[in-house]
Coordinates of C-alpha atoms and ligand atoms in Angstrom, one line a residue:
M1 CA -16.9 223.5 112.7
Q2 CA -13.3 222.7 114.3
H3 CA -10.9 225.2 112.9
V4 CA -7.2 224.5 113.5
F5 CA -4.4 227.1 113.2
S6 CA -0.8 226.3 113.2
G7 CA 2.0 228.4 114.7
L8 CA 5.3 227.8 116.5
P9 CA 5.3 225.9 120.0
A10 CA 6.7 228.5 122.6
A11 CA 5.7 227.2 125.9
P12 CA 4.5 223.5 126.0
G13 CA 1.8 222.2 127.7
I14 CA -2.3 221.8 127.0
G15 CA -4.8 224.6 128.0
V16 CA -8.6 223.8 127.2
G17 CA -10.8 226.8 127.9
T18 CA -12.5 229.6 126.1
L19 CA -11.4 232.4 123.9
Y20 CA -10.8 236.0 125.1
I21 CA -9.7 238.6 122.4
Y22 CA -7.2 241.0 124.0
N23 CA -6.6 244.2 121.7
P24 CA -4.7 246.7 123.8
L25 CA -2.2 248.4 121.9
P26 CA -2.1 252.3 122.2
Q27 CA -3.5 254.3 119.4
R28 CA -2.0 257.1 118.1
S29 CA -4.2 259.9 118.8
H30 CA -5.8 261.3 115.4
P31 CA -4.3 264.6 114.5
H32 CA -7.5 266.3 114.2
A33 CA -9.1 265.0 117.3
R34 CA -6.6 266.1 119.6
T35 CA -7.5 267.1 123.3
V36 CA -7.0 270.8 124.0
Q37 CA -4.5 270.8 126.7
A38 CA -6.4 272.4 129.8
S39 CA -3.2 272.9 131.4
T40 CA 0.2 274.6 130.1
P41 CA 2.8 272.8 128.4
A42 CA 5.2 273.3 131.1
E43 CA 2.5 271.6 133.6
E44 CA 2.1 268.7 131.1
W45 CA 5.8 268.2 131.0
E46 CA 5.9 268.3 134.8
R47 CA 3.2 265.3 134.8
F48 CA 5.5 263.6 132.4
V49 CA 8.2 263.7 134.6
V50 CA 6.5 262.5 137.5
A51 CA 4.9 259.8 135.8
L52 CA 8.5 258.9 134.4
Q53 CA 10.1 258.9 138.1
R54 CA 7.3 256.7 139.3
V55 CA 7.6 254.2 136.5
D56 CA 11.5 254.4 137.1
D57 CA 11.1 253.4 140.7
E58 CA 8.6 250.5 139.6
L59 CA 11.1 248.9 137.3
A60 CA 13.8 249.5 139.9
R61 CA 11.5 247.5 142.4
L62 CA 10.7 244.8 139.7
S63 CA 14.2 244.3 138.7
A64 CA 15.5 243.9 142.4
V65 CA 12.9 241.2 143.0
G66 CA 12.7 239.0 139.7
N67 CA 15.3 236.4 138.7
S68 CA 18.1 237.4 136.8
F69 CA 16.3 237.1 133.5
L70 CA 13.3 239.2 134.6
S71 CA 15.7 242.0 135.8
D72 CA 17.6 241.9 132.4
I73 CA 14.2 242.7 130.8
F74 CA 13.3 245.3 133.6
H75 CA 16.8 246.7 132.9
V76 CA 16.2 247.3 129.1
H77 CA 12.9 249.0 130.0
R78 CA 14.7 251.6 132.0
E79 CA 17.2 252.4 129.6
I80 CA 14.2 252.9 127.1
L81 CA 12.5 254.9 129.6
H82 CA 15.4 257.2 129.9
D83 CA 16.2 257.4 126.1
K84 CA 16.5 260.8 124.9
T85 CA 14.6 260.2 121.5
L86 CA 11.7 259.3 123.4
T87 CA 11.8 262.0 126.2
D88 CA 12.6 264.6 123.3
S89 CA 9.8 263.4 121.4
V90 CA 7.5 263.7 124.2
L91 CA 8.6 267.3 125.0
A92 CA 8.0 268.2 121.1
G93 CA 4.4 266.8 121.3
I94 CA 3.9 268.7 124.3
D95 CA 5.0 272.0 122.9
N96 CA 2.9 271.1 120.1
G97 CA -0.2 271.2 122.1
L98 CA -0.8 267.4 123.1
T99 CA -1.2 266.4 126.5
A100 CA 1.5 264.6 128.3
S101 CA -0.4 261.1 127.7
E102 CA -1.1 262.0 123.8
A103 CA 2.4 263.1 123.6
T104 CA 3.6 259.5 125.1
Q105 CA 1.4 257.5 122.8
Q106 CA 2.5 259.5 119.8
A107 CA 6.4 259.3 120.8
T108 CA 6.1 255.5 121.6
A109 CA 4.0 254.8 118.6
D110 CA 6.6 256.3 116.3
L111 CA 9.4 254.5 118.0
V112 CA 7.6 251.2 117.7
D113 CA 7.1 251.9 113.9
I114 CA 11.0 252.5 113.5
F115 CA 12.0 249.2 115.6
E116 CA 9.3 247.3 113.6
N117 CA 10.9 248.1 110.4
L118 CA 14.5 247.4 111.4
S119 CA 15.9 244.3 109.4
D120 CA 17.4 242.8 112.5
A121 CA 15.0 240.5 114.2
Y122 CA 16.5 241.2 117.5
F123 CA 15.8 244.6 117.6
A124 CA 12.6 244.6 115.7
S125 CA 11.6 242.3 118.9
R126 CA 12.6 245.7 121.0
A127 CA 9.1 247.1 119.8
T128 CA 7.3 245.0 122.4
D129 CA 9.6 246.7 125.3
I130 CA 8.9 250.1 123.8
R131 CA 5.1 249.2 124.4
D132 CA 5.5 247.9 127.6
V133 CA 7.2 251.4 129.0
S134 CA 4.3 253.2 127.0
Q135 CA 1.7 251.2 128.8
R136 CA 3.5 251.8 132.4
L137 CA 3.6 255.6 131.6
L138 CA -0.1 255.9 130.7
V139 CA -1.1 254.0 133.7
H140 CA 0.9 256.7 135.6
L141 CA -0.7 259.7 133.4
D142 CA -4.1 258.5 133.2
G143 CA -4.8 256.1 135.9
V144 CA -6.1 253.9 133.7
S145 CA -4.8 250.8 132.1
L146 CA -6.3 248.3 129.4
A147 CA -3.9 245.6 130.6
Q148 CA -6.2 245.8 134.0
Q149 CA -8.8 243.7 132.2
L150 CA -6.3 240.8 132.5
H151 CA -6.8 240.9 136.1
D152 CA -10.4 240.0 135.9
L153 CA -10.5 237.2 133.4
P154 CA -12.9 234.3 133.8
P155 CA -11.6 231.0 134.6
D156 CA -10.3 228.6 131.8
T157 CA -9.4 231.7 129.5
I158 CA -7.4 231.0 126.5
L159 CA -6.0 234.7 125.8
V160 CA -5.7 235.6 122.1
A161 CA -3.5 238.6 120.9
E162 CA -1.4 240.2 118.4
D163 CA 1.5 240.0 121.0
L164 CA 1.8 240.6 124.9
T165 CA 4.4 242.9 126.7
A166 CA 6.0 241.9 130.0
F167 CA 3.6 244.5 131.5
D168 CA 0.5 242.4 130.2
T169 CA 2.0 239.2 131.3
G170 CA 2.5 240.7 134.7
H171 CA -1.2 241.1 135.2
L172 CA -1.7 237.3 134.2
S173 CA -2.6 234.7 136.6
S174 CA -2.2 231.3 135.8
T175 CA -5.1 230.5 138.1
T176 CA -7.6 232.1 135.3
V177 CA -5.5 231.9 132.2
V178 CA -4.9 228.3 130.9
G179 CA -3.2 229.1 127.5
I180 CA -1.9 231.8 125.2
A181 CA -2.3 232.5 121.4
L182 CA -0.4 235.3 119.6
A183 CA -0.7 236.1 116.2
G184 CA 3.2 237.2 116.1
S185 CA 6.0 237.2 118.6
A186 CA 8.7 234.3 118.5
P187 CA 9.5 231.4 121.0
T188 CA 12.6 233.7 121.8
A189 CA 10.5 236.5 122.5
H190 CA 10.1 237.9 126.4
T191 CA 6.7 237.0 126.4
S192 CA 7.5 233.2 125.6
I193 CA 10.1 233.0 128.2
L194 CA 7.7 234.7 130.9
A195 CA 5.1 232.3 129.7
R196 CA 7.3 229.3 130.4
S197 CA 8.4 230.6 133.7
L198 CA 4.5 230.8 134.6
G199 CA 4.0 227.3 133.2
L200 CA 1.3 228.7 130.7
P201 CA 1.2 226.8 127.4
L202 CA 1.9 229.3 124.5
I203 CA 1.7 229.2 120.8
C204 CA 3.2 232.3 118.7
A205 CA 3.5 233.2 114.9
L206 CA -0.3 231.8 114.3
G207 CA -0.8 234.8 111.9
P208 CA -3.2 237.8 111.8
G209 CA -6.3 235.6 111.5
I210 CA -6.7 234.7 114.9
M211 CA -7.4 238.4 115.6
Q212 CA -10.5 238.2 113.9
L213 CA -11.8 235.3 116.0
E214 CA -15.0 236.2 118.2
G215 CA -14.5 235.5 121.9
N216 CA -16.1 233.1 123.9
Q217 CA -15.5 230.1 121.7
P218 CA -14.4 226.9 122.9
A219 CA -10.7 226.5 122.1
I220 CA -7.6 224.3 122.9
V221 CA -4.0 225.5 123.0
D222 CA -1.6 222.9 122.0
G223 CA 1.7 224.2 123.4
I224 CA 3.7 221.1 122.0
Q225 CA 2.8 220.7 118.6
G226 CA 2.0 224.5 118.1
R227 CA -1.7 224.4 117.2
L228 CA -4.8 226.2 118.1
F229 CA -8.1 224.4 117.7
V230 CA -11.2 226.6 117.9
M231 CA -14.5 224.8 118.4
P232 CA -12.8 221.4 118.7
D233 CA -14.9 218.5 118.0
T234 CA -16.0 216.0 120.9
E235 CA -13.0 213.6 120.0
T236 CA -10.4 216.3 119.9
L237 CA -11.7 217.8 123.1
E238 CA -11.8 214.5 125.0
S239 CA -8.1 213.5 123.8
Y240 CA -6.8 216.8 124.8
Q241 CA -8.5 216.7 128.3
E242 CA -6.9 213.4 129.1
M243 CA -3.5 214.8 127.9
R244 CA -3.6 217.8 129.9
V245 CA -4.0 215.9 133.3
R246 CA -1.2 213.5 132.2
L247 CA 1.1 216.2 131.3
R248 CA 0.8 218.0 134.4
S249 CA 2.4 215.4 136.8
F250 CA 4.7 214.6 133.6
R251 CA 6.0 217.9 133.4
I252 CA 7.0 218.2 137.0
S253 CA 9.1 215.0 136.9
A254 CA 10.6 215.6 133.6
E255 CA 11.9 219.4 134.5
A256 CA 13.8 218.1 137.6
S257 CA 15.8 215.5 135.5
S258 CA 16.2 217.5 132.4
H259 CA 20.1 217.4 132.7
E260 CA 20.2 213.7 132.8
P261 CA 20.7 211.7 129.5
A262 CA 17.8 210.1 127.8
V263 CA 18.3 206.3 128.1
T264 CA 15.3 203.9 127.8
V265 CA 14.4 201.4 130.2
D266 CA 16.5 198.8 128.4
G267 CA 19.7 200.9 127.8
C268 CA 19.5 202.7 124.6
N269 CA 20.7 206.3 124.6
V270 CA 18.6 208.8 122.6
P271 CA 20.1 212.0 122.3
V272 CA 17.7 214.8 122.5
R273 CA 18.9 217.8 120.6
A274 CA 17.1 221.4 120.2
N275 CA 15.5 222.9 117.1
I276 CA 16.9 226.5 116.5
N277 CA 15.4 229.4 114.5
S278 CA 17.5 232.2 115.5
R279 CA 20.7 233.7 117.1
E280 CA 18.8 234.2 120.3
D281 CA 17.0 230.7 120.5
V282 CA 20.8 229.6 121.7
L283 CA 20.3 231.5 125.0
L284 CA 17.7 228.8 126.0
I285 CA 19.8 225.6 125.2
P286 CA 21.7 225.5 128.7
S287 CA 18.6 225.5 130.8
S288 CA 16.8 223.2 128.6
G289 CA 19.2 220.1 128.9
A290 CA 19.3 219.6 125.0
D291 CA 22.4 217.3 123.6
G292 CA 23.4 220.0 121.1
I293 CA 21.7 221.4 118.3
G294 CA 19.6 219.0 115.9
L295 CA 18.4 221.6 113.4
L296 CA 19.6 225.1 112.9
R297 CA 17.3 226.9 110.6
T298 CA 19.5 229.2 108.9
E299 CA 16.9 231.3 107.1
Y300 CA 17.0 234.2 109.7
L301 CA 20.8 234.9 108.4
F302 CA 19.7 235.4 104.8
Q303 CA 16.3 237.2 105.1
Q304 CA 15.5 240.9 105.8
R305 CA 19.1 241.9 103.9
T306 CA 19.7 243.5 100.5
T307 CA 22.6 241.5 99.9
P308 CA 23.4 238.0 100.9
P309 CA 25.6 237.1 104.0
S310 CA 29.6 237.0 103.4
V311 CA 31.3 233.6 104.0
K312 CA 33.0 235.4 106.9
T313 CA 29.6 236.9 108.6
Q314 CA 28.1 233.1 108.3
V315 CA 31.2 231.6 110.1
E316 CA 31.0 234.1 112.8
A317 CA 27.1 233.5 113.2
Y318 CA 27.7 229.7 113.3
R319 CA 31.0 230.0 115.7
E320 CA 29.0 232.0 118.0
M321 CA 26.6 229.0 118.4
A322 CA 29.1 226.3 118.2
D323 CA 30.8 228.1 121.1
Q324 CA 27.9 227.2 123.3
L325 CA 28.0 223.7 122.3
P326 CA 31.3 222.3 123.7
G327 CA 31.6 218.5 122.8
E328 CA 28.1 218.4 121.1
I329 CA 26.8 217.9 117.7
F330 CA 25.7 220.8 115.8
T331 CA 23.5 220.7 113.0
V332 CA 23.1 223.4 110.3
R333 CA 20.4 223.1 107.8
L334 CA 21.3 224.7 104.2
L335 CA 19.1 227.6 103.3
D336 CA 15.5 226.6 103.0
I337 CA 13.7 229.4 101.3
G338 CA 11.5 229.5 98.1
G339 CA 8.5 231.3 96.9
D340 CA 6.6 231.7 100.1
K341 CA 9.7 233.2 101.8
P342 CA 11.2 235.8 99.6
V343 CA 14.6 237.6 100.0
Q344 CA 15.2 240.7 98.2
Y345 CA 18.4 239.9 96.4
L346 CA 17.1 236.9 94.6
P347 CA 14.7 237.0 91.4
Q348 CA 11.7 234.6 92.6
P349 CA 9.0 234.8 90.3
L350 CA 5.6 234.7 92.0
E351 CA 4.7 230.8 92.2
S352 CA 1.0 229.6 92.3
N353 CA 2.0 226.8 94.5
P354 CA 5.3 227.7 96.3
F355 CA 5.6 224.8 98.5
L356 CA 5.9 222.8 95.3
G357 CA 8.0 225.2 93.5
V358 CA 11.7 226.5 93.8
R359 CA 12.3 225.5 97.4
G360 CA 15.2 224.7 99.3
I361 CA 18.0 222.5 97.3
R362 CA 16.1 223.4 94.2
L363 CA 16.8 227.4 94.7
L364 CA 20.1 226.5 95.9
L365 CA 21.1 224.7 92.6
Q366 CA 20.0 227.6 90.7
E367 CA 21.8 230.1 92.6
P368 CA 25.1 227.9 93.0
H369 CA 27.2 231.2 94.7
L370 CA 24.6 230.9 97.9
L371 CA 25.4 227.1 98.3
Q372 CA 29.0 227.5 97.4
D373 CA 29.5 230.3 100.2
Q374 CA 27.3 228.3 102.7
L375 CA 29.2 225.2 102.4
Q376 CA 32.6 227.1 102.3
A377 CA 31.6 228.6 105.7
L378 CA 30.6 225.5 107.3
V379 CA 34.1 223.8 106.4
L380 CA 35.8 226.7 107.9
L381 CA 33.8 226.3 110.9
A382 CA 34.4 222.4 110.8
R383 CA 38.0 222.9 110.6
E384 CA 38.3 225.2 113.7
V385 CA 36.0 223.6 116.3
P386 CA 37.7 221.2 118.9
P387 CA 37.9 217.6 117.9
T388 CA 35.0 216.5 120.2
N389 CA 32.7 218.7 118.4
T390 CA 30.7 217.6 114.9
I391 CA 29.3 219.8 112.3
R392 CA 26.5 218.2 110.7
V393 CA 25.2 219.8 107.3
L394 CA 21.9 219.1 106.3
V395 CA 20.3 219.4 102.9
P396 CA 16.6 220.7 102.8
M397 CA 13.8 219.8 100.5
V398 CA 15.7 217.0 98.4
S399 CA 13.2 214.9 96.0
K400 CA 16.0 213.2 93.7
V401 CA 19.2 211.4 94.3
A402 CA 21.0 213.8 91.5
E403 CA 20.4 216.9 93.7
L404 CA 22.3 215.3 96.6
T405 CA 24.9 214.0 94.1
R406 CA 25.3 217.5 92.7
V407 CA 25.6 219.2 96.2
L408 CA 28.2 216.4 97.0
E409 CA 30.1 217.6 93.8
I410 CA 29.9 221.2 94.6
L411 CA 31.0 220.6 98.4
D412 CA 34.3 218.5 96.8
Q413 CA 35.0 221.8 95.1
V414 CA 35.1 223.8 98.3
D415 CA 38.4 225.2 100.0
H416 CA 39.9 222.8 102.6
V417 CA 37.3 220.4 102.3
A418 CA 39.6 217.4 102.6
D419 CA 40.5 218.5 106.1
V420 CA 37.3 217.7 107.5
R421 CA 35.3 215.6 105.3
Y422 CA 36.7 212.1 105.8
P423 CA 35.1 209.0 107.4
G424 CA 34.8 210.1 111.3
G425 CA 35.9 213.6 110.5
P426 CA 34.1 216.8 112.1
L427 CA 32.1 217.5 108.8
Q428 CA 29.1 215.2 108.3
I429 CA 26.5 215.3 105.7
G430 CA 22.9 214.3 106.1
V431 CA 19.7 214.9 103.8
M432 CA 16.2 216.0 105.1
I433 CA 13.7 213.4 104.3
E434 CA 10.4 215.4 104.1
V435 CA 9.4 214.9 100.6
P436 CA 7.7 211.5 100.1
A437 CA 9.9 210.5 97.1
A438 CA 13.0 211.2 99.5
A439 CA 11.6 208.6 101.8
L440 CA 10.8 206.1 99.1
M441 CA 14.3 206.2 97.6
A442 CA 16.0 206.3 101.2
D443 CA 18.0 203.1 100.4
H444 CA 19.6 205.2 97.6
F445 CA 20.4 208.3 99.7
A446 CA 21.5 206.2 102.6
S447 CA 24.9 205.1 100.7
L448 CA 25.7 208.9 100.0
V449 CA 25.2 210.5 103.4
D450 CA 26.0 210.4 107.0
F451 CA 22.9 210.8 108.6
F452 CA 19.2 211.3 107.8
S453 CA 16.7 213.8 109.4
I454 CA 13.1 213.3 108.8
G455 CA 11.2 216.6 108.5
T456 CA 7.7 215.3 109.4
N457 CA 6.0 218.9 109.0
D458 CA 6.6 218.8 105.3
L459 CA 6.7 215.0 105.0
S460 CA 3.2 215.1 106.4
Q461 CA 2.1 218.1 104.2
Y462 CA 3.6 216.5 101.0
T463 CA 2.1 213.1 101.7
L464 CA -1.3 214.1 102.7
A465 CA -1.4 217.0 100.0
A466 CA -2.8 219.3 102.5
D467 CA -0.9 222.7 102.8
R468 CA 0.8 223.0 106.3
V469 CA -0.1 226.9 106.4
N470 CA -3.9 226.7 105.3
S471 CA -5.9 226.2 108.6
A472 CA -8.6 224.7 106.6
V473 CA -6.6 221.5 105.8
A474 CA -4.1 221.5 108.7
A475 CA -5.9 218.9 110.6
L476 CA -5.6 216.7 107.7
A477 CA -1.8 216.8 107.6
T478 CA -1.2 215.0 110.9
S479 CA 1.9 213.4 111.1
L480 CA 0.2 210.4 113.1
D481 CA -1.4 209.4 109.6
P482 CA -0.4 205.9 109.1
S483 CA 0.9 207.0 105.6
V484 CA 3.2 209.2 107.2
L485 CA 4.3 206.6 109.9
R486 CA 4.9 204.1 106.9
L487 CA 7.4 206.6 105.4
I488 CA 9.2 207.1 108.5
G489 CA 9.4 203.4 109.1
M490 CA 10.9 203.0 105.4
T491 CA 13.3 205.7 106.0
C492 CA 14.5 204.2 109.4
D493 CA 15.0 200.5 108.0
A494 CA 17.0 202.1 105.1
G495 CA 19.0 204.1 107.9
A496 CA 19.6 200.8 109.9
A497 CA 20.8 198.9 107.0
A498 CA 23.3 201.5 105.9
G499 CA 24.5 202.1 109.5
I500 CA 23.7 205.7 109.8
P501 CA 21.5 207.4 112.4
V502 CA 18.0 208.6 112.0
T503 CA 16.7 211.7 113.5
V504 CA 13.0 213.3 113.7
C505 CA 13.3 216.9 113.8
G506 CA 9.8 218.0 112.7
E507 CA 7.2 219.1 115.4
M508 CA 5.9 215.6 116.2
A509 CA 9.2 214.9 118.0
G510 CA 8.4 217.4 120.6
D511 CA 5.2 215.4 121.6
P512 CA 6.3 213.1 124.4
S513 CA 3.1 210.7 123.9
I514 CA 4.8 209.9 120.5
T515 CA 8.3 209.4 121.6
P516 CA 7.8 205.5 122.0
L517 CA 6.3 205.5 118.6
L518 CA 9.0 206.9 117.0
L519 CA 11.6 205.1 118.8
G520 CA 9.6 201.9 118.0
L521 CA 9.8 202.7 114.2
G522 CA 13.7 203.0 114.5
V523 CA 14.1 206.6 115.1
K524 CA 17.4 207.0 117.0
E525 CA 17.8 210.6 117.7
L526 CA 15.1 213.4 118.2
S527 CA 15.3 217.2 117.9
V528 CA 12.6 219.5 119.3
A529 CA 11.8 222.8 120.3
T530 CA 13.9 223.7 123.3
P531 CA 10.9 224.0 125.7
S532 CA 9.9 220.1 124.8
V533 CA 13.4 218.9 125.6
A534 CA 12.9 218.0 129.3
L535 CA 9.4 216.3 128.4
V536 CA 10.8 214.4 125.4
K537 CA 13.9 213.1 127.5
Y538 CA 11.8 211.9 130.4
A539 CA 9.6 210.1 127.7
V540 CA 12.7 208.3 126.4
R541 CA 13.6 207.3 130.0
Q542 CA 10.1 205.7 130.4
T543 CA 10.3 203.7 127.1
D544 CA 11.0 200.1 126.8
M545 CA 12.1 199.4 123.4
A546 CA 10.7 195.9 123.0
Q547 CA 7.1 197.3 123.7
A548 CA 7.7 200.4 121.6
R549 CA 8.4 198.0 118.5
L550 CA 5.4 196.3 119.1
L551 CA 3.5 199.7 119.3
A552 CA 5.3 200.7 116.0
R553 CA 4.3 197.4 114.4
A554 CA 0.7 198.0 115.5
A555 CA 0.5 201.5 114.2
L556 CA 2.0 200.7 110.9
E557 CA -1.1 198.2 110.6
C558 CA -3.6 201.1 111.5
G559 CA -5.9 202.4 108.6
R560 CA -6.5 205.7 110.3
A561 CA -4.7 208.4 112.0
Q562 CA -7.5 208.2 115.0
D563 CA -6.7 204.3 115.3
V564 CA -2.9 205.5 115.8
T565 CA -4.1 207.9 118.6
A566 CA -6.0 205.4 120.2
L567 CA -3.0 203.0 120.1
L568 CA -1.0 205.8 121.8
K569 CA -3.5 206.3 124.8
Q570 CA -3.6 202.7 125.5
N571 CA 0.2 202.8 125.8
I572 CA 0.3 205.2 128.4
Ligands
PEP1 C1 10.0 219.7 108.7 O1 9.6 220.3 107.6 O2 9.5 218.9 109.7 C2 11.2 220.7 109.3 C3 11.9 220.2 110.5 O3 11.5 221.7 108.6 P1 10.5 223.2 108.4 O4 9.6 222.9 109.6 O5 11.7 224.0 108.7 O6 10.0 223.1 107.1
MG2 MG1 10.7 221.2 106.1

């Protein structure tokens, strides 16, 4: 039976092939099963020093030939290699009777533990770099590498792993591997960036469940929507096979024109912005061609801390991003956490249905100090940005008009708000349309806000009553279901009647085959994961609005999601 896992799209493209489960993490040697050194500690230390020198030479060579991004990675790896904490810890292990390779495994595993437990996501992700250095040292100490298996993979392999180091990725060949599915990692991790440079579709954050999968099963990696299909049914397989062929030629042309504006055949300009989940994601914007930020998920600023970030900390974090976007729109979504994403400093009772519980604006209205501080930080930011910049504030998980009016009342009390909130001013307020109730009441919301942003990930899960993180029902929650399309259409109509722009920022916006349908439904702007910006801009340039409207009208008449999919295919 077909199984679908949902994760974060990190490198666009479609891979159709067979699963290969890769589990190479170096194991810490068991304290009671240590190899007795055949040589003296001095000889083991000498072996380590020789291996260290060889790895250093190797990294120096690699950083000289790679592009600047790769050079930076290898530079970081050289720093880790020479870090005194690492070498002292290896020396201590050798003095305690471990061999050089055991001491290396022990020392690097200890460091990985420390880094993985750090609250700063940036430092936590350095654990992968430490694993990389460990792998390189062990090759020189033992002459064997688990990553060697990546050299000899059969054609059409879909690689499944917890995470991959740059060392692992260096062993991959895009002639045998057609896609990567990772249980952990992030779109900004080195692995994701390297996969993009190799042109390999990659999905990350699929969850630990994928490491239990059996190898050799047929599968599909959808690096655009972030889905892994295992044992796909015939219909899914056929549609992805076709999509893969189309995408290949499409991508080449799209990337060549990523910095040109996205204007339809008949002259409609459609800004394509980026969805950003962390501080590091912003680094991807300049090369992506994105027209600003369409969704900053601010959760990363609030999680893994013992107290909420102060107004000052928030202003600094937002300013750092705004500085990268001269003349662009910067959309910041208010904190969207709830029962499924706990934070230490908030009492959040366990909920049996966290997605239906105290989430997003519901939580912020229960904890108004959090809302006031975030609004204050955004008002202060809007006061200092150049007049060409616009700060858009997006209110998440709204289901009632009264919730929005309460937020607007609280905003009115914030210091200096009058300096920035006036018609045409630098601070705009918008509402996420991601609960069916909000779409149904869109005309009422439209008169209160400056823009709408449709969150199709949640809108689909709530419309179809299918939990977006439950892989058993994830396929039910397709955003192409006509019920979801009707709600998108209603929202666009309400936006047009009130003269406010409507954006889609859910994952469906990143699929270029859906672009004409969304524009035909009346969507005016798109916000997508950075790897998809070039593809979506290219799709906009190929869209004729008269045809797109006909396509949308036909899709709204469909009874089933597969009929909509069939229409999209005919449209190509
Ligand atoms: C959405 O729901 O579509 C959305 C963009 O928000 P998130 O995925 O962060 O819930
Ligand atoms: Mg959402």
